[in-house]
PDB file of C-alpha atoms in Angstrom:
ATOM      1  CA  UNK V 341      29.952  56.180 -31.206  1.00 69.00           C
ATOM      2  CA  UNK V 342      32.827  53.822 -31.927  1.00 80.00           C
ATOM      3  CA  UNK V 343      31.672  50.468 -33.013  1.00 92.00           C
ATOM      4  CA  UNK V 344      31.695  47.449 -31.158  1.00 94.00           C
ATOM      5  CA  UNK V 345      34.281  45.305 -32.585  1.00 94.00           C
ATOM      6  CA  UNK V 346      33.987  41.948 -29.547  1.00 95.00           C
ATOM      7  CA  UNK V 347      31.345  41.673 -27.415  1.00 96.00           C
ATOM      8  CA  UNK V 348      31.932  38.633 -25.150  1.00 96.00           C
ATOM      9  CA  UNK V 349      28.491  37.896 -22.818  1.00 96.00           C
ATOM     10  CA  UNK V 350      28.323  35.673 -20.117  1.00 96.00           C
ATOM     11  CA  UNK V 351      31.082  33.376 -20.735  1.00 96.00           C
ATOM     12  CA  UNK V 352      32.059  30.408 -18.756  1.00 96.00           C
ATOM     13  CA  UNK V 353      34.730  28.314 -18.640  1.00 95.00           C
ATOM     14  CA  UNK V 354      35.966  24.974 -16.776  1.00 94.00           C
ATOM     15  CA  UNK V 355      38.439  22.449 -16.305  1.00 91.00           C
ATOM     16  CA  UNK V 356      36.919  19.577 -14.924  1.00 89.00           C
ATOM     17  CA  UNK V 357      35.436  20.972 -11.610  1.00 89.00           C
ATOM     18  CA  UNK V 358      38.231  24.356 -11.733  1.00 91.00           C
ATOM     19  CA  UNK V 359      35.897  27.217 -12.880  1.00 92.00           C
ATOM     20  CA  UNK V 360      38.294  29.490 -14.546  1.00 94.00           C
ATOM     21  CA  UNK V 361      35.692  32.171 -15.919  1.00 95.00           C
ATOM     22  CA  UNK V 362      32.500  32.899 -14.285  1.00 95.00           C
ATOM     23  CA  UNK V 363      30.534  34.875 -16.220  1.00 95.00           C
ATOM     24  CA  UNK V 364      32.327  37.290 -18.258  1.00 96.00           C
ATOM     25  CA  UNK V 365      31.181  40.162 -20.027  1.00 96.00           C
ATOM     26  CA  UNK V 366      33.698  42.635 -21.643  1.00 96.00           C
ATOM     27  CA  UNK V 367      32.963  44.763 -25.202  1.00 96.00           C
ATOM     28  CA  UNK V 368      36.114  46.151 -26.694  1.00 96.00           C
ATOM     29  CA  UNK V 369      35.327  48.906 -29.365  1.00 95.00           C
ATOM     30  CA  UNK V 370      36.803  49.831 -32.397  1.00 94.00           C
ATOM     31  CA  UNK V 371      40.633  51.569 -32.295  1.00 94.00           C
ATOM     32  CA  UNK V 372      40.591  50.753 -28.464  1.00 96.00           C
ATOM     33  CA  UNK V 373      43.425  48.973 -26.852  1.00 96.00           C
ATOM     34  CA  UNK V 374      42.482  47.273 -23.544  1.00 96.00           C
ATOM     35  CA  UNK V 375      44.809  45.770 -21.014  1.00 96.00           C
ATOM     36  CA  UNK V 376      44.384  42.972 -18.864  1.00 96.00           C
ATOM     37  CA  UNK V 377      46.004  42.376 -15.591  1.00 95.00           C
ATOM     38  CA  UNK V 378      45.919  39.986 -12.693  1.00 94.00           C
ATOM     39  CA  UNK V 379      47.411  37.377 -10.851  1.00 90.00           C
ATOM     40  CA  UNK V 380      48.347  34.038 -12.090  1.00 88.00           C
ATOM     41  CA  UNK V 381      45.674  31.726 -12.737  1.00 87.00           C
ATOM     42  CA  UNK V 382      43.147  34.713 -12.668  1.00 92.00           C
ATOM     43  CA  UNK V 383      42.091  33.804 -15.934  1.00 93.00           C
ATOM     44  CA  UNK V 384      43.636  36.234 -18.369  1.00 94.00           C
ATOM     45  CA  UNK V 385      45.179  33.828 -21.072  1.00 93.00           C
ATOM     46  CA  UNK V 386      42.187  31.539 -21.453  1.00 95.00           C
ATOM     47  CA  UNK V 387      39.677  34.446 -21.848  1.00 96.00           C
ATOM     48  CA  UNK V 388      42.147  35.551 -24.651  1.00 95.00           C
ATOM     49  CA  UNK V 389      42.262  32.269 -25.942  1.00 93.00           C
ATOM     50  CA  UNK V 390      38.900  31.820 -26.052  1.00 94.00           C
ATOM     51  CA  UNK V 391      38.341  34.589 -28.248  1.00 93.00           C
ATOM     52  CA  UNK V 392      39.797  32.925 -31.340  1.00 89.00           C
ATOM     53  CA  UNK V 393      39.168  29.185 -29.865  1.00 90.00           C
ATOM     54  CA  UNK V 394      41.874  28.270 -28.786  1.00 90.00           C
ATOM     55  CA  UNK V 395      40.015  27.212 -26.240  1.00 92.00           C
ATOM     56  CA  UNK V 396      36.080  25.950 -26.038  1.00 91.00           C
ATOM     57  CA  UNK V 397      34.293  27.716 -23.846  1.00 92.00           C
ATOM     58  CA  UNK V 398      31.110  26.007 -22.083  1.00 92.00           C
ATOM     59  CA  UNK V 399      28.228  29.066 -22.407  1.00 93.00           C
ATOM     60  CA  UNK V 400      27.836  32.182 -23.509  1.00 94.00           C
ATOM     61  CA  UNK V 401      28.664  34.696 -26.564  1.00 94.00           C
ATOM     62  CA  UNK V 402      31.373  36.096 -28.274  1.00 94.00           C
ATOM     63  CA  UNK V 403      30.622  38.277 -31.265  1.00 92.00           C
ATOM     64  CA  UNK V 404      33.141  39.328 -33.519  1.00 91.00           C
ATOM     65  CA  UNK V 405      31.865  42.478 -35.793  1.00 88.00           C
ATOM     66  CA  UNK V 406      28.094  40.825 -34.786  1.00 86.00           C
ATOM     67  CA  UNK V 407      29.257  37.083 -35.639  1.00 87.00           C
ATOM     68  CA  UNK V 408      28.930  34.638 -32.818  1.00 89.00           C
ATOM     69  CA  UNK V 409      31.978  32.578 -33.400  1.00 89.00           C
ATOM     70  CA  UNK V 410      31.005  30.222 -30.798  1.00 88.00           C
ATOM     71  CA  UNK V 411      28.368  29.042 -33.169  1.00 87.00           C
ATOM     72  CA  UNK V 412      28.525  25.288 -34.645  1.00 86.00           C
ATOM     73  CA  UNK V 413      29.552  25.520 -37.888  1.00 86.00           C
ATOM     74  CA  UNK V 414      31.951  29.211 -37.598  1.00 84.00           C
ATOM     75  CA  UNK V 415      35.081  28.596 -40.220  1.00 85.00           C
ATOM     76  CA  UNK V 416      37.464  28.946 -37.915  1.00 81.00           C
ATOM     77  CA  UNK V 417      40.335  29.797 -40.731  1.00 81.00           C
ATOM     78  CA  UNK V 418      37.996  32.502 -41.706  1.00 82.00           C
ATOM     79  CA  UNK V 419      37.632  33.403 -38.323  1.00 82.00           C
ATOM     80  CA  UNK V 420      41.660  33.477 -37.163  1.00 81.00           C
ATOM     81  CA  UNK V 421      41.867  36.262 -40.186  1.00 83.00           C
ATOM     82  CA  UNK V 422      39.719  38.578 -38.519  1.00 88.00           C
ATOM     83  CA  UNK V 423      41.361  37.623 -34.981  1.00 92.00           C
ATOM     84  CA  UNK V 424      44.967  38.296 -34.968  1.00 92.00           C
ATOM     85  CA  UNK V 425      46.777  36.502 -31.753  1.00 92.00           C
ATOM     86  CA  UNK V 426      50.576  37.129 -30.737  1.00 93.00           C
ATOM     87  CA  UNK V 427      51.892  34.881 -28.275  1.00 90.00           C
ATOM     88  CA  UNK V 428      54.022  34.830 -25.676  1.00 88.00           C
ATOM     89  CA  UNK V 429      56.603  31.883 -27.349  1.00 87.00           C
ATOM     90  CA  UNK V 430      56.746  33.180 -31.049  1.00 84.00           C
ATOM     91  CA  UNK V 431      55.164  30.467 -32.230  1.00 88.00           C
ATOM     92  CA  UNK V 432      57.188  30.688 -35.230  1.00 94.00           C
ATOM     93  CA  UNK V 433      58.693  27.551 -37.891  1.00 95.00           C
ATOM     94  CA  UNK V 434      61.986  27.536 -37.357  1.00 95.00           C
ATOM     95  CA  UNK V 435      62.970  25.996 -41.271  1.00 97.00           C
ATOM     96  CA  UNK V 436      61.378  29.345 -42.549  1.00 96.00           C
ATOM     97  CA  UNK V 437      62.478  32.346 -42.801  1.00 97.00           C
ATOM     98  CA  UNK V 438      60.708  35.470 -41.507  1.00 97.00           C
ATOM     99  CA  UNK V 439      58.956  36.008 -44.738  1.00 97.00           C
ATOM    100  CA  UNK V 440      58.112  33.111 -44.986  1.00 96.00           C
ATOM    101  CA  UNK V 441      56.514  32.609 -41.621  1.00 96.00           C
ATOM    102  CA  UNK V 442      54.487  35.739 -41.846  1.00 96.00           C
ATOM    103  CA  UNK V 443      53.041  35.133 -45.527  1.00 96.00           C
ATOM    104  CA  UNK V 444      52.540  31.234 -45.421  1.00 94.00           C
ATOM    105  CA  UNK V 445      48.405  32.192 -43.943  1.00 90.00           C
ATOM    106  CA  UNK V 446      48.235  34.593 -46.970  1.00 91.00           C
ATOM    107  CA  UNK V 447      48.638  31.894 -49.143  1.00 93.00           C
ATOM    108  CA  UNK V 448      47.489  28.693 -47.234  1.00 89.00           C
ATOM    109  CA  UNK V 449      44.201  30.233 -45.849  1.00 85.00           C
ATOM    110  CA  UNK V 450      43.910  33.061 -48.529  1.00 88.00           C
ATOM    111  CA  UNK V 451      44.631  31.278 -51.363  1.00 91.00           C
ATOM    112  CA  UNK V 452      46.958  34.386 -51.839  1.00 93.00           C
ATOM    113  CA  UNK V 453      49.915  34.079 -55.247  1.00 94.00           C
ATOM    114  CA  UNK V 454      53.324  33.775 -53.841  1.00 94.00           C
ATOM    115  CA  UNK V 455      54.152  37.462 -55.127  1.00 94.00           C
ATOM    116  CA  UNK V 456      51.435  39.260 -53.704  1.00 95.00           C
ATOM    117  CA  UNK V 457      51.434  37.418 -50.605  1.00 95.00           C
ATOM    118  CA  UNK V 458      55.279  38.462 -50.127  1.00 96.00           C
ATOM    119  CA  UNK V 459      54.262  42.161 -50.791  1.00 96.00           C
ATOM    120  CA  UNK V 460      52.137  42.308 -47.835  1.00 95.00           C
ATOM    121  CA  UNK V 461      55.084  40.060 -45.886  1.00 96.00           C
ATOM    122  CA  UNK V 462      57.347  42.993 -46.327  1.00 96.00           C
ATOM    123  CA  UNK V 463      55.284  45.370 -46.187  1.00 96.00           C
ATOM    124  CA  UNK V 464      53.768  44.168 -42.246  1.00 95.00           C
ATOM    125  CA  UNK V 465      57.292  43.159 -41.653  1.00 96.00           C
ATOM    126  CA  UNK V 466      58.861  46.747 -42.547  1.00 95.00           C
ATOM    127  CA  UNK V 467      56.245  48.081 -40.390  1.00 93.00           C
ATOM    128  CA  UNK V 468      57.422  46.663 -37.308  1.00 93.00           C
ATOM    129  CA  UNK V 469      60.940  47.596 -38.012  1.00 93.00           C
ATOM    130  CA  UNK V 470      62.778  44.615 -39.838  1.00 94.00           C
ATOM    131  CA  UNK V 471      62.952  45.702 -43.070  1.00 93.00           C
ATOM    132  CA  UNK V 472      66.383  44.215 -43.251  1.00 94.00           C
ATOM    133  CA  UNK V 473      65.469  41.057 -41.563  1.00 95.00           C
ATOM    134  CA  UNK V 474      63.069  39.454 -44.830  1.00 96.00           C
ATOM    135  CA  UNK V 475      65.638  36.665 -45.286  1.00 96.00           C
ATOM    136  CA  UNK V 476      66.478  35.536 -41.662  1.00 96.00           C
ATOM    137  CA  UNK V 477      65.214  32.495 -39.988  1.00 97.00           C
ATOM    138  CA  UNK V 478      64.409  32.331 -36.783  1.00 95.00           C
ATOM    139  CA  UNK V 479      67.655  31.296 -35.296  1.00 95.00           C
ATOM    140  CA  UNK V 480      69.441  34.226 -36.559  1.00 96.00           C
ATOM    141  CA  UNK V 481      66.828  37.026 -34.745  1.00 95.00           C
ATOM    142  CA  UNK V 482      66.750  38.331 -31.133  1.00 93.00           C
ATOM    143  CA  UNK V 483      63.773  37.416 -29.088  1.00 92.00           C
ATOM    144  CA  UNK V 484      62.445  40.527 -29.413  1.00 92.00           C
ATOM    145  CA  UNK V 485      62.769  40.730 -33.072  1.00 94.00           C
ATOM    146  CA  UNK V 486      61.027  37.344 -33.704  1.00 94.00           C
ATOM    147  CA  UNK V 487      58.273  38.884 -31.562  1.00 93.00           C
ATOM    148  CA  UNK V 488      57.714  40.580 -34.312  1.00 94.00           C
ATOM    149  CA  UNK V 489      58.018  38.837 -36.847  1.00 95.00           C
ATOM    150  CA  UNK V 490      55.453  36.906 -34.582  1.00 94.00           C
ATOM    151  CA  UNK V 491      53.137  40.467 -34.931  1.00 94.00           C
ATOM    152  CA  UNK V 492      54.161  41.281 -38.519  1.00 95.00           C
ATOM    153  CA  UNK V 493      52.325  37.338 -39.413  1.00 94.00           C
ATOM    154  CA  UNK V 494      49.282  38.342 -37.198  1.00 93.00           C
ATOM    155  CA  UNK V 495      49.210  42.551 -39.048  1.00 93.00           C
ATOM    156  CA  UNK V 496      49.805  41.070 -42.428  1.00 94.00           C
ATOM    157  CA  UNK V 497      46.338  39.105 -42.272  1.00 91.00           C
ATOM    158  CA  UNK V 498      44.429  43.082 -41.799  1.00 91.00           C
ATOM    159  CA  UNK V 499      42.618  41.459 -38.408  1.00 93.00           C
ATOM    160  CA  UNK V 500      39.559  43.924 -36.693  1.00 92.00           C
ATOM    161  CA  UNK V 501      41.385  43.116 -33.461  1.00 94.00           C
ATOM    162  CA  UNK V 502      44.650  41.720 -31.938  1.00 95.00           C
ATOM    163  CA  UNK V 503      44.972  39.526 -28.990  1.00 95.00           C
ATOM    164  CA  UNK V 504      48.268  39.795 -27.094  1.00 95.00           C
ATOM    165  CA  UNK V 505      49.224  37.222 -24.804  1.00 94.00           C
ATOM    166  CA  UNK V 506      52.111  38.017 -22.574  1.00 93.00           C
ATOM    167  CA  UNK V 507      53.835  39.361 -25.509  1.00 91.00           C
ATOM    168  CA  UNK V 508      56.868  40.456 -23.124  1.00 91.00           C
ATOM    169  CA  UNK V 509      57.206  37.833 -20.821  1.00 88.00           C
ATOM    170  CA  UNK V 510      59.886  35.196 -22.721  1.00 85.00           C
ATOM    171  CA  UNK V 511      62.083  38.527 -23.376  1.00 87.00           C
ATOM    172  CA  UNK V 512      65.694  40.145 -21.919  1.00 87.00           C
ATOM    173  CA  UNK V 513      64.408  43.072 -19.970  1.00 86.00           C
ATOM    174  CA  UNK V 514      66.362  45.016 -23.097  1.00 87.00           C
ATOM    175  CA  UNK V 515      64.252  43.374 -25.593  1.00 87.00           C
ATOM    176  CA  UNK V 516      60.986  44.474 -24.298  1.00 90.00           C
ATOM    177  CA  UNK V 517      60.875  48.269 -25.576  1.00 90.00           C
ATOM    178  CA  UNK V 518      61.085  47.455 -28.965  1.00 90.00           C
ATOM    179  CA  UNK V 519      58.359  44.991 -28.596  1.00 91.00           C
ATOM    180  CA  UNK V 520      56.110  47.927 -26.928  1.00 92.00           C
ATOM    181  CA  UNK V 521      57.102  50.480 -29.010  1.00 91.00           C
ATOM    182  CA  UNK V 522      55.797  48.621 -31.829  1.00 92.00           C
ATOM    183  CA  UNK V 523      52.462  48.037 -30.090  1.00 93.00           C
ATOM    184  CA  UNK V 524      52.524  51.314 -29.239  1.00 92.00           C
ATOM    185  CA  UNK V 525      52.810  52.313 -33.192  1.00 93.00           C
ATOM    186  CA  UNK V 526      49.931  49.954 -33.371  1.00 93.00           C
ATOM    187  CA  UNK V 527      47.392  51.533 -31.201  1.00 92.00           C
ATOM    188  CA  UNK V 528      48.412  55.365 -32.745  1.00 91.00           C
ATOM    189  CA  UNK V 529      47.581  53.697 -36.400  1.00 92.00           C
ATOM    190  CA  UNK V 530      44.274  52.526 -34.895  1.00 91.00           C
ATOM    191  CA  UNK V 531      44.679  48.877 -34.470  1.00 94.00           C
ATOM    192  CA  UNK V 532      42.096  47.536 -31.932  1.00 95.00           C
ATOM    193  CA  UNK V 533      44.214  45.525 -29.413  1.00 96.00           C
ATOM    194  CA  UNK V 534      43.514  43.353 -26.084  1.00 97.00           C
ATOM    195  CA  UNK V 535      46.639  42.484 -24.429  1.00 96.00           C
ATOM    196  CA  UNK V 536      46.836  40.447 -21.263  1.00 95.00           C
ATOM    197  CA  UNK V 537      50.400  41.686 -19.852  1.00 92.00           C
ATOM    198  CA  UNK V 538      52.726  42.705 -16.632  1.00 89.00           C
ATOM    199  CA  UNK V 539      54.048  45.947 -18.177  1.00 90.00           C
ATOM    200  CA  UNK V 540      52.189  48.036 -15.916  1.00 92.00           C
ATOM    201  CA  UNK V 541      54.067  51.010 -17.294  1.00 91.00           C
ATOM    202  CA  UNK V 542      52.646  50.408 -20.850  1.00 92.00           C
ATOM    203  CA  UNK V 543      49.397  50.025 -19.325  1.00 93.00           C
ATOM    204  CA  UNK V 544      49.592  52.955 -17.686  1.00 92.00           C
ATOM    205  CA  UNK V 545      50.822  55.359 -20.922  1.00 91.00           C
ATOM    206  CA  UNK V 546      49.002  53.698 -23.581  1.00 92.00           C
ATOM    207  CA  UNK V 547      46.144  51.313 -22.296  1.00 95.00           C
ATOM    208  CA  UNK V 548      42.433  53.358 -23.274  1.00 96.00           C
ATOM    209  CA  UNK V 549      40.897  50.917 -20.572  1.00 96.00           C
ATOM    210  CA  UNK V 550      42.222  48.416 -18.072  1.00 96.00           C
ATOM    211  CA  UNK V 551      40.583  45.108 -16.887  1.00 97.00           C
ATOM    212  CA  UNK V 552      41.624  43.521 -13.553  1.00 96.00           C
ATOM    213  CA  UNK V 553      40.946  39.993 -13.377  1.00 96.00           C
ATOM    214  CA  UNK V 554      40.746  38.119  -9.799  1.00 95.00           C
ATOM    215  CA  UNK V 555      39.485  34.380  -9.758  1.00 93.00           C
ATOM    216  CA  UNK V 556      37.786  34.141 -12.844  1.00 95.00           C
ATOM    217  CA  UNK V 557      35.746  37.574 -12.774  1.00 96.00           C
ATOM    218  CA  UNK V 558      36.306  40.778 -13.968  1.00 96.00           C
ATOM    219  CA  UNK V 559      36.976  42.272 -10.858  1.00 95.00           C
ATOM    220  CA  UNK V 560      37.629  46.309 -11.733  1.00 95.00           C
ATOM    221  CA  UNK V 561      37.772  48.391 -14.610  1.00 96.00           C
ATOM    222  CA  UNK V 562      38.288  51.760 -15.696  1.00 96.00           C
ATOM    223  CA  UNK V 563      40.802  53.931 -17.403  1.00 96.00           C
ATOM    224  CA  UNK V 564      44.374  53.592 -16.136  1.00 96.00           C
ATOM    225  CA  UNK V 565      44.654  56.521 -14.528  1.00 95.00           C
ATOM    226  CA  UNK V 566      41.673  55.716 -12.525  1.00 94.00           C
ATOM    227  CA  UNK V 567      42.556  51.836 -11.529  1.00 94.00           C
ATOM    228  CA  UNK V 568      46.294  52.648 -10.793  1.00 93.00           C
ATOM    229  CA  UNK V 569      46.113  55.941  -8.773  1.00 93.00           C
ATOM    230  CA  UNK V 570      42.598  54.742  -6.952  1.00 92.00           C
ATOM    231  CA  UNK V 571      41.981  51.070  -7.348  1.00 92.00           C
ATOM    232  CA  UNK V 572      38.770  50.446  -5.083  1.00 92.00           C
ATOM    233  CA  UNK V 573      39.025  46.237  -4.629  1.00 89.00           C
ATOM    234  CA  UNK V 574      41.248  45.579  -2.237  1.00 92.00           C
ATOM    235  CA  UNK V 575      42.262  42.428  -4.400  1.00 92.00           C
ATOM    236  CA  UNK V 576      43.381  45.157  -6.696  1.00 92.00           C
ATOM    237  CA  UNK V 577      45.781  46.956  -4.040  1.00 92.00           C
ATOM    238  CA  UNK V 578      46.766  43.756  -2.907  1.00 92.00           C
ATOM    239  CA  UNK V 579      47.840  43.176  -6.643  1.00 91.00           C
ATOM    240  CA  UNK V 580      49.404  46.493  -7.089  1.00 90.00           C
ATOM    241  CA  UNK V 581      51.104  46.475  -4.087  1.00 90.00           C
ATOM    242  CA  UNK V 582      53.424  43.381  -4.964  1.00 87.00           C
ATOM    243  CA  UNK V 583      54.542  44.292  -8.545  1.00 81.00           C
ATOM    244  CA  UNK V 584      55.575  47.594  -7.109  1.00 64.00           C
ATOM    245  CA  UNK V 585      59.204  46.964  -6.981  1.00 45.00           C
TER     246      UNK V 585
END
């Protein structure tokens, strides 16, 4: 049996008197990537950022590799090590270069010397496929290709799981396949991934397990096979039925 890598129990979240998760429960095991779709404002990006606290949720658990990192007291730079999150804007300093950006945890949180902290910058960086790109800053990338840089900085810190947020979304349509094909990459080296996305067609080839959302529940779940050729909540068709250009 794979391990359980999060285990997220009964988790709600509010703001002010807008419930925006009831209840959730959702275990992602090791070397699994799960997808999660659903509408806007179904919850998807503050479940996600929940899991590294980005956001405080009111009640319930989530247990990283057995931790409860909603505990008082969790380190939270300890805890963003084992959590990796990629985000939909890049998130990156624009007065750094992409080394730079992707080693500056390695030695801030990790204490890491410059020299072996830049080792593990190329080396995350050269495994999404800029090799050649150690030296540029963030104005002289593509979208896509400070994406991932924006992955290489989460990869270099050896997380237990990856949260994806939209990872697509602020990309040219011809950026996105290199973004996916990396993630792809990803999931055949055994990375442990939850990605909250609209590429239904990455969902479909790659996802282990998807999660619809639908006002704040988890509405449906199975394998993708199952959930897009037979969806059983009618929420779900509903959903399906208008992204199917």
């Amino acid at each position: 049996m794979s391990k359980t890598i999060l285990d997220i129990a009964a988790l709600h979240k509010s703001y002010g008197a807008n419930q925006v998760l009831k209840g959730i429960d959702l275990a992602i095991k090791e070397n699994e990537l799960v997808f999660i779709i659903g509408s806007s404002g179904s919850g998807k990006s503050t479940l996600l950022r929940c899991c590294n606290r980005l956001e405080e949720a009111e009640s319930g658990s989530i247990l990283v590799d057995g931790t409860d990192i909603l505990r008082p007291g969790t380190d939270l730079n300890h805890l963003r090590q084992k959590i990796g999150m990629v985000f939909q804007s890049f998130n990156l300093y624009p007065h750094m270069t992409a080394l730079s950006n992707v080693t500056l945890a390695l030695r801030k949180v990790q204490g890491m010397a410059k020299e072996a902290a830049d080792e593990k910058g190329r080396a995350a960086l050269t495994r999404v496929g800029l090799a050649e790109k150690f030296d540029a800053y963030p104005n002289e990338l593509s979208g896509g290709q400070q994406q991932r840089v924006g992955i290489a900085r989460a990869l270099a810190l050896e997380p237990r799981i990856v949260l994806f947020d939209e990872p697509t979304s602020a990309l040219d349509p011809e950026l996105v396949g290199g973004v996916l094909k990396v993630m792809r990459e990803l999931k055949e080296s055994g990375m442990t991934m939850l990605v909250v996305s609209h590429e239904m067609g990455f969902a479909r080839a790659a996802a282990d397990r998807v999660i619809f959302m639908d006002k704040g529940v988890i509405a449906e779940q199975g394998p993708p096979e199952e959930l897009f050729g037979n969806p059983k909540h009618e929420r779900l068709r509903e959903f399906l039925s208008s992204i199917k250009h």
